[in-house]
Structures are given as C-alpha cells and as structure tokens.
Amino acid sequence: MVLDEAQYIKNYRTKQAQSVMKLSAPHRVAMTGTPVENRLAELWSIFHFLNPGYLGTFHSFRQRYVTGEGQQDRLRELHRLVSPFMLRRLKSDPDIRKDLPEKLEVKSYCPLTEVQGAMYQAVVDEMMGQIESSTGMARKGLVLSSLTKLKQICNHPQLLRGEEGRSARMDSSGKMERLLEILDSIADVGESALIFTQYVGMGELLVKFLAKRYGKEPSFLHGGVPKKERDEMIRNFQEGEGTSFFVLSLKAGGVGLNLTRANHVLHYDRWWNPAVENQATDRVFRIGQDKNVQVHKLICQGTLEERIDELIEQKKVLVRAGGRLRGDVADGNVGRRASPADRAAGTGLDDVKRDGQPIWLDE
C-alpha cells in the first residue's frame, strides 16, 4: 500500500487518519514532502501508519521527545530510530539541483488604505471589548473569528462587507494595488504567474479585477471546480492558451499540479504553515522548469500578517530541525542498521521489530 501526500494523516485523531490506519497490507510506503509541518508529534502519526507501535504510544512519544528535558539528546535518539526507514530527496542534491533553475523569494510589504485601517481597528476594538467577558470555547471562537476578519480586511475590505458593501474597487486595498504593480511588470516581459489565495471570495475578486485590467478573464481553480473543468484549465494554461495569469485556492491548487509555464508565484495571503506555501510554490519550481523562478509574498505592514510571517520563520526552524530527523544521505544515516539500544530507546517496548517499509520523502 502506497500512501501519497501522507501529511494528510498527521493528526491521528481525525476520521481520515483512523480510516487509513485500519487498511491492511503486508507492505506500506508513505510519500510526503512535509512529514513535519507544525509539530514533531505529526511524525508519530505517519510512523504509526507504517509500523504501528514502533515509536510507542502517542502519549509516551510526546512526553519523551516533545515535552521532555534534554531535547538535543532525545532528538538524536529519535533520529537513530527513524533514519533506517527513510529515504530523502533534496532539491539541493547535485543530481537534482542541476535540473532546477534559481529561485528568488521576495517579501512585498503593502500599506493599508484609510478604509482598511478604519475597519481593521474597529474589529480589534470590538474583540478587545468582548474578550474579557468571554471564557472557554466562546473566547477561542471570538479570537479565531476576529483573526479571520483581520486577514480578510488585509486582503480587501469587500471580503468582510460581503454583498451588503458597495461595488468593490481596486484602490480600496493597498495589497491589491501592490499585486497589480507586480503583475504589470510580469506582463510587460511576457511571463506568466500563479496567484494563490486561501479564500474563494478573494479568488473571485482577483478574477474580476484582472479581467478588467488586462481584458481577459483568468481561470480560477478551487475546490468546487469539477475534475473535467479542472483538467482543462491546467491544460489550457500549460499550452499557453488564455491569459498568462492563473488564480488558485491554496488548498485545491497547492499540491499535485505541474504548472511550469509560470515562473512567478504570488502568495496573496499568508498561510500559517511554511510547508503549505512551499508546496504551492513547487507547482512552478520543479523539474521541467527552464526559467528562474520568483516568489512574491505580500504582507500588510503593521498588521497580523507581520506576526504570521514571524511565526512562519519560526516554523522553518522546526522544519530544518525535522530535516535532521528525516535522514540525510550526506550523513550516511539512511539505511544504517541501528543497535538494539537504538531500537528500544523511547518506545517503551523491549522487543521492537523493524519489519516496516521505508518512508519516502520527496522535498
């Protein structure tokens, strides 16, 4: 049994993960470019699919490797346990790197317009006025709904106004104006771009504004697009038909697609997880791309988006630390047989059998 995009079972409590765990097969392979997205405990879930019980119970794993003392020694121990089951391909590997172009990542900072600033402050004031009197799930719900509102305001005020607001204007959003400046420069040199957003409503606004500015309506791929229409969108874009811009929702268009006609990627709004953004970027930055790739990340100054960017940078540190756990060919650890002490360490088991199959990591 081969499980592709294995990061989707990172939370073993979900129905999807529980259903996969129940499948029976003598050999199991998991493929993922992001085995650790937010926290180290996600690695346990993937290994529980591959070799149930090998890393002990979730509670014992979390207590030993996530919350325990002496973390560096414990992480080295975990590395010794998991590396024989892992094969890793890096884009920095010489055999792969020679087939890839250069990639330049740029953060583009945007000011809020006067309208955005007023709406942003109003949401903050409303939240602060209610939060002291809220408790438990009501408090969490208030914070989450307020965060969503603030992110939507940063994108464009119309997302929060909905149908009740006035007709959407390009100049109501500082981020929209910055996006159009970037797209103008891309269009001037005859190149193509993917534009990712996490909101379907924002995608629809982008389609409307780009059609008005450039005279052609770009395709918009999101979760509600039927497979036949989705395949046609991808084919048309890759073959150079239609516009040179392609709007995609981050979840529906961020994995499994080959869109190497584009050599620019614009993340209109930031997701909490760098791995999700990187996978979306890799629709363009992959083998078969013959142009240098530019990645533009739009951030509204003085807002929640700057904090999200800081959080993303912190998670990148976790991912790099996780990379040492995933096994590195350069270290000579992939495929190395571990000692009996290695096998038993941290699992709570005296008799650990290494009868599982490798986990293939495709960064």
CSV table of C-alpha atoms in Angstrom, one decimal:
chain,number,residue,atom,x,y,z
A,1,MET,CA,0.0,0.0,0.0
A,2,VAL,CA,1.4,3.4,-1.0
A,3,LEU,CA,0.1,6.5,0.8
A,4,ASP,CA,0.7,9.6,-1.2
A,5,GLU,CA,0.6,13.1,0.4
A,6,ALA,CA,1.0,11.3,3.8
A,7,GLN,CA,0.9,14.6,5.7
A,8,TYR,CA,-2.9,14.4,5.5
A,9,ILE,CA,-2.8,11.8,8.3
A,10,LYS,CA,-0.6,14.0,10.5
A,11,ASN,CA,-3.4,14.2,13.1
A,12,TYR,CA,-4.1,10.6,14.1
A,13,ARG,CA,-7.4,11.6,15.8
A,14,THR,CA,-9.1,12.6,12.5
A,15,LYS,CA,-11.6,10.2,10.8
A,16,GLN,CA,-9.4,10.2,7.7
A,17,ALA,CA,-6.3,9.1,9.6
A,18,GLN,CA,-8.3,6.5,11.5
A,19,SER,CA,-9.7,5.0,8.3
A,20,VAL,CA,-6.3,4.8,6.7
A,21,MET,CA,-4.8,3.1,9.8
A,22,LYS,CA,-7.4,0.3,9.5
A,23,LEU,CA,-6.4,-0.7,6.0
A,24,SER,CA,-4.5,-3.9,5.8
A,25,ALA,CA,-1.4,-4.5,3.7
A,26,PRO,CA,1.8,-6.5,4.1
A,27,HIS,CA,4.0,-3.6,2.9
A,28,ARG,CA,3.5,0.1,3.5
A,29,VAL,CA,5.1,3.1,1.9
A,30,ALA,CA,4.3,6.8,2.8
A,31,MET,CA,5.3,9.6,0.5
A,32,THR,CA,5.4,13.2,1.6
A,33,GLY,CA,7.4,16.4,1.2
A,34,THR,CA,6.3,17.7,4.6
A,35,PRO,CA,6.4,15.0,7.3
A,36,VAL,CA,6.7,17.7,9.9
A,37,GLU,CA,4.5,20.7,9.3
A,38,ASN,CA,3.7,22.3,12.7
A,39,ARG,CA,4.9,20.0,15.4
A,40,LEU,CA,7.1,16.9,15.9
A,41,ALA,CA,4.2,14.8,17.1
A,42,GLU,CA,3.0,14.6,13.4
A,43,LEU,CA,5.9,12.3,12.7
A,44,TRP,CA,4.5,9.8,15.1
A,45,SER,CA,1.2,9.6,13.2
A,46,ILE,CA,2.9,8.7,9.9
A,47,PHE,CA,5.1,6.1,11.6
A,48,HIS,CA,2.1,4.7,13.4
A,49,PHE,CA,0.7,4.0,9.9
A,50,LEU,CA,3.9,2.4,8.7
A,51,ASN,CA,4.9,0.5,11.8
A,52,PRO,CA,2.2,0.5,14.5
A,53,GLY,CA,3.8,0.6,17.9
A,54,TYR,CA,7.3,1.2,16.7
A,55,LEU,CA,7.5,4.7,18.3
A,56,GLY,CA,5.4,3.7,21.3
A,57,THR,CA,2.1,5.3,22.2
A,58,PHE,CA,1.4,8.9,21.2
A,59,HIS,CA,1.5,9.9,24.9
A,60,SER,CA,4.9,8.3,25.5
A,61,PHE,CA,6.3,9.8,22.3
A,62,ARG,CA,5.1,13.2,23.1
A,63,GLN,CA,6.4,13.0,26.7
A,64,ARG,CA,9.8,11.8,25.7
A,65,TYR,CA,10.5,13.8,22.5
A,66,VAL,CA,8.3,16.9,22.6
A,67,THR,CA,8.0,18.0,26.2
A,68,GLY,CA,10.8,16.2,28.0
A,69,GLU,CA,14.2,17.6,29.1
A,70,GLY,CA,17.5,17.2,27.3
A,71,GLN,CA,15.9,17.8,23.9
A,72,GLN,CA,19.0,17.7,21.8
A,73,ASP,CA,20.0,14.2,23.1
A,74,ARG,CA,16.4,13.0,22.7
A,75,LEU,CA,16.2,14.3,19.1
A,76,ARG,CA,19.5,12.5,18.2
A,77,GLU,CA,18.0,9.4,19.7
A,78,LEU,CA,14.8,9.8,17.6
A,79,HIS,CA,17.0,10.3,14.5
A,80,ARG,CA,18.7,7.0,15.1
A,81,LEU,CA,15.3,5.3,15.4
A,82,VAL,CA,13.6,6.6,12.3
A,83,SER,CA,16.5,7.1,9.8
A,84,PRO,CA,16.7,3.4,8.6
A,85,PHE,CA,13.1,3.7,7.4
A,86,MET,CA,13.6,6.9,5.5
A,87,LEU,CA,14.7,7.9,2.0
A,88,ARG,CA,15.0,11.6,1.3
A,89,ARG,CA,15.4,13.5,-1.9
A,90,LEU,CA,16.6,17.1,-1.6
A,91,LYS,CA,16.4,19.8,-4.3
A,92,SER,CA,19.9,20.7,-3.1
A,93,ASP,CA,21.2,17.3,-4.1
A,94,PRO,CA,23.7,17.7,-7.0
A,95,ASP,CA,21.8,15.3,-9.4
A,96,ILE,CA,18.6,17.2,-8.9
A,97,ARG,CA,19.9,20.7,-8.5
A,98,LYS,CA,21.5,20.7,-12.0
A,99,ASP,CA,18.0,20.3,-13.4
A,100,LEU,CA,16.5,23.2,-11.5
A,101,PRO,CA,16.7,26.9,-12.1
A,102,GLU,CA,17.4,29.6,-9.5
A,103,LYS,CA,14.6,30.6,-7.1
A,104,LEU,CA,14.3,34.1,-5.6
A,105,GLU,CA,11.9,34.8,-2.8
A,106,VAL,CA,10.8,38.4,-2.1
A,107,LYS,CA,8.5,39.8,0.6
A,108,SER,CA,6.5,42.7,-0.7
A,109,TYR,CA,5.2,45.0,2.1
A,110,CYS,CA,1.9,46.8,1.5
A,111,PRO,CA,0.3,49.7,3.4
A,112,LEU,CA,-3.4,49.6,4.5
A,113,THR,CA,-5.6,52.1,2.8
A,114,GLU,CA,-7.6,54.5,5.0
A,115,VAL,CA,-10.7,52.3,4.6
A,116,GLN,CA,-8.8,49.2,5.6
A,117,GLY,CA,-7.2,50.9,8.6
A,118,ALA,CA,-10.5,52.0,10.0
A,119,MET,CA,-12.1,48.6,9.5
A,120,TYR,CA,-9.1,46.8,11.0
A,121,GLN,CA,-9.1,49.0,14.1
A,122,ALA,CA,-12.9,48.5,14.5
A,123,VAL,CA,-12.5,44.7,14.6
A,124,VAL,CA,-9.7,44.9,17.1
A,125,ASP,CA,-11.7,47.3,19.3
A,126,GLU,CA,-14.7,45.0,19.2
A,127,MET,CA,-12.7,41.9,20.0
A,128,MET,CA,-10.9,43.6,23.0
A,129,GLY,CA,-14.3,44.8,24.3
A,130,GLN,CA,-15.7,41.3,24.4
A,131,ILE,CA,-12.7,39.1,25.2
A,132,GLU,CA,-12.6,39.9,29.0
A,133,SER,CA,-16.2,38.7,29.4
A,134,SER,CA,-15.7,35.5,27.3
A,135,THR,CA,-14.4,32.2,28.6
A,136,GLY,CA,-13.6,28.7,27.2
A,137,MET,CA,-14.7,27.9,23.7
A,138,ALA,CA,-16.6,31.2,23.4
A,139,ARG,CA,-13.3,33.0,23.9
A,140,LYS,CA,-11.4,30.9,21.4
A,141,GLY,CA,-14.2,31.3,18.9
A,142,LEU,CA,-14.1,35.1,19.3
A,143,VAL,CA,-10.3,35.1,18.8
A,144,LEU,CA,-10.5,32.9,15.7
A,145,SER,CA,-13.3,34.7,14.1
A,146,SER,CA,-11.5,38.0,14.7
A,147,LEU,CA,-8.3,36.7,13.2
A,148,THR,CA,-10.2,35.7,10.1
A,149,LYS,CA,-11.8,39.1,9.8
A,150,LEU,CA,-8.5,40.9,10.1
A,151,LYS,CA,-6.9,38.7,7.4
A,152,GLN,CA,-9.8,39.4,5.1
A,153,ILE,CA,-9.6,43.1,5.7
A,154,CYS,CA,-5.9,42.9,4.8
A,155,ASN,CA,-6.8,41.2,1.5
A,156,HIS,CA,-9.7,43.5,0.5
A,157,PRO,CA,-12.5,45.3,2.5
A,158,GLN,CA,-15.1,43.7,0.2
A,159,LEU,CA,-14.4,40.3,1.8
A,160,LEU,CA,-15.8,41.5,5.1
A,161,ARG,CA,-18.5,43.7,3.7
A,162,GLY,CA,-20.0,40.9,1.6
A,163,GLU,CA,-23.0,41.6,-0.6
A,164,GLU,CA,-24.0,44.5,1.6
A,165,GLY,CA,-21.0,46.6,0.7
A,166,ARG,CA,-20.5,48.9,-2.2
A,167,SER,CA,-19.1,47.7,-5.5
A,168,ALA,CA,-15.5,46.5,-4.9
A,169,ARG,CA,-12.8,48.9,-6.0
A,170,MET,CA,-9.2,48.1,-6.8
A,171,ASP,CA,-7.8,51.0,-4.9
A,172,SER,CA,-9.7,50.1,-1.7
A,173,SER,CA,-6.9,47.6,-0.9
A,174,GLY,CA,-3.2,48.5,-0.6
A,175,LYS,CA,-2.3,44.9,-1.2
A,176,MET,CA,-4.4,44.7,-4.4
A,177,GLU,CA,-2.6,47.8,-5.7
A,178,ARG,CA,0.8,46.2,-4.9
A,179,LEU,CA,-0.3,42.9,-6.6
A,180,LEU,CA,-1.3,44.8,-9.8
A,181,GLU,CA,2.1,46.6,-9.9
A,182,ILE,CA,3.9,43.2,-9.7
A,183,LEU,CA,1.6,41.7,-12.4
A,184,ASP,CA,2.1,44.7,-14.7
A,185,SER,CA,5.9,44.2,-14.6
A,186,ILE,CA,5.4,40.4,-15.3
A,187,ALA,CA,3.0,41.1,-18.2
A,188,ASP,CA,5.5,43.7,-19.6
A,189,VAL,CA,8.1,41.0,-20.1
A,190,GLY,CA,5.7,38.4,-21.4
A,191,GLU,CA,5.9,36.0,-18.5
A,192,SER,CA,3.3,34.1,-16.5
A,193,ALA,CA,2.3,33.8,-12.9
A,194,LEU,CA,0.3,31.8,-10.4
A,195,ILE,CA,-1.6,33.7,-7.7
A,196,PHE,CA,-2.6,31.8,-4.6
A,197,THR,CA,-5.2,32.8,-2.0
A,198,GLN,CA,-6.8,30.8,0.8
A,199,TYR,CA,-10.2,32.5,0.3
A,200,VAL,CA,-12.6,31.6,-2.6
A,201,GLY,CA,-14.2,35.0,-2.2
A,202,MET,CA,-10.8,36.7,-2.7
A,203,GLY,CA,-10.1,34.5,-5.8
A,204,GLU,CA,-13.4,35.7,-7.3
A,205,LEU,CA,-12.4,39.3,-6.7
A,206,LEU,CA,-9.0,38.7,-8.3
A,207,VAL,CA,-10.6,37.2,-11.4
A,208,LYS,CA,-12.9,40.2,-11.6
A,209,PHE,CA,-10.1,42.8,-11.2
A,210,LEU,CA,-7.6,41.0,-13.5
A,211,ALA,CA,-10.2,40.7,-16.3
A,212,LYS,CA,-10.9,44.4,-16.0
A,213,ARG,CA,-7.3,45.4,-16.1
A,214,TYR,CA,-5.9,43.0,-18.7
A,215,GLY,CA,-9.0,42.4,-20.9
A,216,LYS,CA,-9.1,38.6,-20.3
A,217,GLU,CA,-10.6,36.6,-17.5
A,218,PRO,CA,-8.1,34.3,-15.9
A,219,SER,CA,-9.0,30.8,-14.8
A,220,PHE,CA,-9.7,30.2,-11.1
A,221,LEU,CA,-9.1,26.7,-9.7
A,222,HIS,CA,-10.7,26.0,-6.4
A,223,GLY,CA,-12.3,23.0,-4.6
A,224,GLY,CA,-15.7,23.5,-6.3
A,225,VAL,CA,-14.3,23.0,-9.8
A,226,PRO,CA,-15.3,19.7,-11.4
A,227,LYS,CA,-12.4,17.4,-12.4
A,228,LYS,CA,-13.0,17.7,-16.2
A,229,GLU,CA,-13.0,21.5,-16.0
A,230,ARG,CA,-10.0,21.5,-13.7
A,231,ASP,CA,-8.0,19.4,-16.1
A,232,GLU,CA,-9.0,21.7,-19.0
A,233,MET,CA,-7.9,24.7,-17.0
A,234,ILE,CA,-4.5,23.2,-16.4
A,235,ARG,CA,-4.0,22.0,-20.0
A,236,ASN,CA,-5.0,25.4,-21.4
A,237,PHE,CA,-2.6,27.3,-19.1
A,238,GLN,CA,0.3,24.9,-19.7
A,239,GLU,CA,-0.2,25.1,-23.5
A,240,GLY,CA,-0.3,28.9,-23.4
A,241,GLU,CA,-4.0,29.4,-24.2
A,242,GLY,CA,-5.9,32.1,-22.4
A,243,THR,CA,-4.3,34.6,-20.0
A,244,SER,CA,-0.8,34.4,-18.6
A,245,PHE,CA,-2.2,34.6,-15.0
A,246,PHE,CA,-3.8,31.7,-13.1
A,247,VAL,CA,-5.6,32.1,-9.8
A,248,LEU,CA,-5.7,29.2,-7.5
A,249,SER,CA,-7.0,28.4,-4.0
A,250,LEU,CA,-4.2,27.3,-1.8
A,251,LYS,CA,-5.8,24.1,-0.7
A,252,ALA,CA,-7.1,22.9,-4.1
A,253,GLY,CA,-4.2,24.1,-6.3
A,254,GLY,CA,-1.3,23.8,-3.9
A,255,VAL,CA,-0.5,20.1,-4.4
A,256,GLY,CA,-0.2,17.6,-7.3
A,257,LEU,CA,-0.1,20.0,-10.2
A,258,ASN,CA,2.6,20.7,-12.8
A,259,LEU,CA,2.3,24.4,-13.9
A,260,THR,CA,5.8,25.1,-15.2
A,261,ARG,CA,4.6,27.6,-17.8
A,262,ALA,CA,4.6,30.1,-15.0
A,263,ASN,CA,7.9,31.3,-13.5
A,264,HIS,CA,6.3,33.7,-10.9
A,265,VAL,CA,4.4,32.7,-7.8
A,266,LEU,CA,2.4,35.3,-5.8
A,267,HIS,CA,1.1,34.4,-2.3
A,268,TYR,CA,-1.6,36.9,-1.9
A,269,ASP,CA,-2.3,36.0,1.7
A,270,ARG,CA,0.0,34.1,4.0
A,271,TRP,CA,-0.9,30.7,5.4
A,272,TRP,CA,0.2,29.7,9.0
A,273,ASN,CA,2.4,26.9,7.7
A,274,PRO,CA,5.5,27.4,5.5
A,275,ALA,CA,5.3,23.8,4.2
A,276,VAL,CA,1.9,24.6,2.6
A,277,GLU,CA,3.3,27.7,0.9
A,278,ASN,CA,6.4,25.8,-0.3
A,279,GLN,CA,4.3,23.0,-1.8
A,280,ALA,CA,2.2,25.6,-3.7
A,281,THR,CA,5.5,27.2,-4.9
A,282,ASP,CA,6.7,23.8,-6.1
A,283,ARG,CA,3.9,23.8,-8.7
A,284,VAL,CA,6.3,26.0,-10.6
A,285,PHE,CA,9.7,25.3,-9.0
A,286,ARG,CA,10.2,21.7,-10.2
A,287,ILE,CA,12.0,19.6,-12.7
A,288,GLY,CA,10.9,20.8,-16.2
A,289,GLN,CA,11.1,24.5,-15.3
A,290,ASP,CA,13.5,26.2,-17.6
A,291,LYS,CA,13.3,29.8,-16.3
A,292,ASN,CA,14.4,31.3,-13.0
A,293,VAL,CA,11.5,31.4,-10.5
A,294,GLN,CA,10.5,34.5,-8.5
A,295,VAL,CA,8.2,34.1,-5.4
A,296,HIS,CA,6.4,37.2,-4.1
A,297,LYS,CA,4.9,37.1,-0.6
A,298,LEU,CA,2.5,40.0,0.1
A,299,ILE,CA,2.4,41.3,3.7
A,300,CYS,CA,0.4,44.2,5.1
A,301,GLN,CA,2.6,46.4,7.3
A,302,GLY,CA,1.7,46.9,11.0
A,303,THR,CA,-0.9,44.1,10.9
A,304,LEU,CA,-1.5,40.5,11.9
A,305,GLU,CA,0.2,39.5,8.7
A,306,GLU,CA,3.6,40.6,10.0
A,307,ARG,CA,3.1,38.3,13.1
A,308,ILE,CA,2.1,35.4,10.8
A,309,ASP,CA,5.3,36.0,8.9
A,310,GLU,CA,7.3,35.8,12.1
A,311,LEU,CA,5.5,32.6,13.0
A,312,ILE,CA,6.3,31.1,9.6
A,313,GLU,CA,10.0,31.9,10.1
A,314,GLN,CA,9.9,30.2,13.4
A,315,LYS,CA,8.3,27.1,11.9
A,316,LYS,CA,11.0,27.0,9.3
A,317,VAL,CA,13.5,26.5,12.1
A,318,LEU,CA,11.4,23.5,13.2
A,319,VAL,CA,11.3,22.1,9.7
A,320,ARG,CA,15.1,22.4,9.4
A,321,ALA,CA,15.4,20.6,12.8
A,322,GLY,CA,13.0,18.0,11.5
A,323,GLY,CA,15.2,17.5,8.4
A,324,ARG,CA,17.9,16.1,10.7
A,325,LEU,CA,15.3,13.6,11.8
A,326,ARG,CA,14.2,12.7,8.4
A,327,GLY,CA,17.6,11.2,7.5
A,328,ASP,CA,20.2,12.8,5.2
A,329,VAL,CA,22.1,10.9,2.7
A,330,ALA,CA,25.1,13.1,3.3
A,331,ASP,CA,25.2,11.9,6.9
A,332,GLY,CA,25.4,8.3,5.8
A,333,ASN,CA,22.4,7.5,8.1
A,334,VAL,CA,19.9,6.4,5.5
A,335,GLY,CA,19.6,2.6,5.6
A,336,ARG,CA,22.0,2.2,8.5
A,337,ARG,CA,21.1,-0.6,10.9
A,338,ALA,CA,20.5,0.6,14.4
A,339,SER,CA,21.8,-1.1,17.5
A,340,PRO,CA,19.4,-2.9,19.9
A,341,ALA,CA,19.7,0.1,22.2
A,342,ASP,CA,18.6,2.3,19.4
A,343,ARG,CA,15.6,0.1,18.7
A,344,ALA,CA,14.3,0.1,22.2
A,345,ALA,CA,15.0,3.7,23.1
A,346,GLY,CA,11.9,5.8,23.6
A,347,THR,CA,9.4,3.3,22.5
A,348,GLY,CA,8.5,1.7,25.9
A,349,LEU,CA,9.0,-1.7,24.2
A,350,ASP,CA,11.6,-4.3,24.9
A,351,ASP,CA,11.1,-6.2,21.6
A,352,VAL,CA,10.8,-3.8,18.7
A,353,LYS,CA,10.7,-5.4,15.3
A,354,ARG,CA,12.0,-3.5,12.2
A,355,ASP,CA,9.7,-5.1,9.7
A,356,GLY,CA,8.2,-2.0,8.2
A,357,GLN,CA,8.9,-0.4,4.8
A,358,PRO,CA,10.8,2.9,4.1
A,359,ILE,CA,9.0,6.2,4.2
A,360,TRP,CA,9.9,8.1,1.0
A,361,LEU,CA,10.3,11.8,1.5
A,362,ASP,CA,10.1,14.0,-1.6
A,363,GLU,CA,11.0,17.5,-0.7
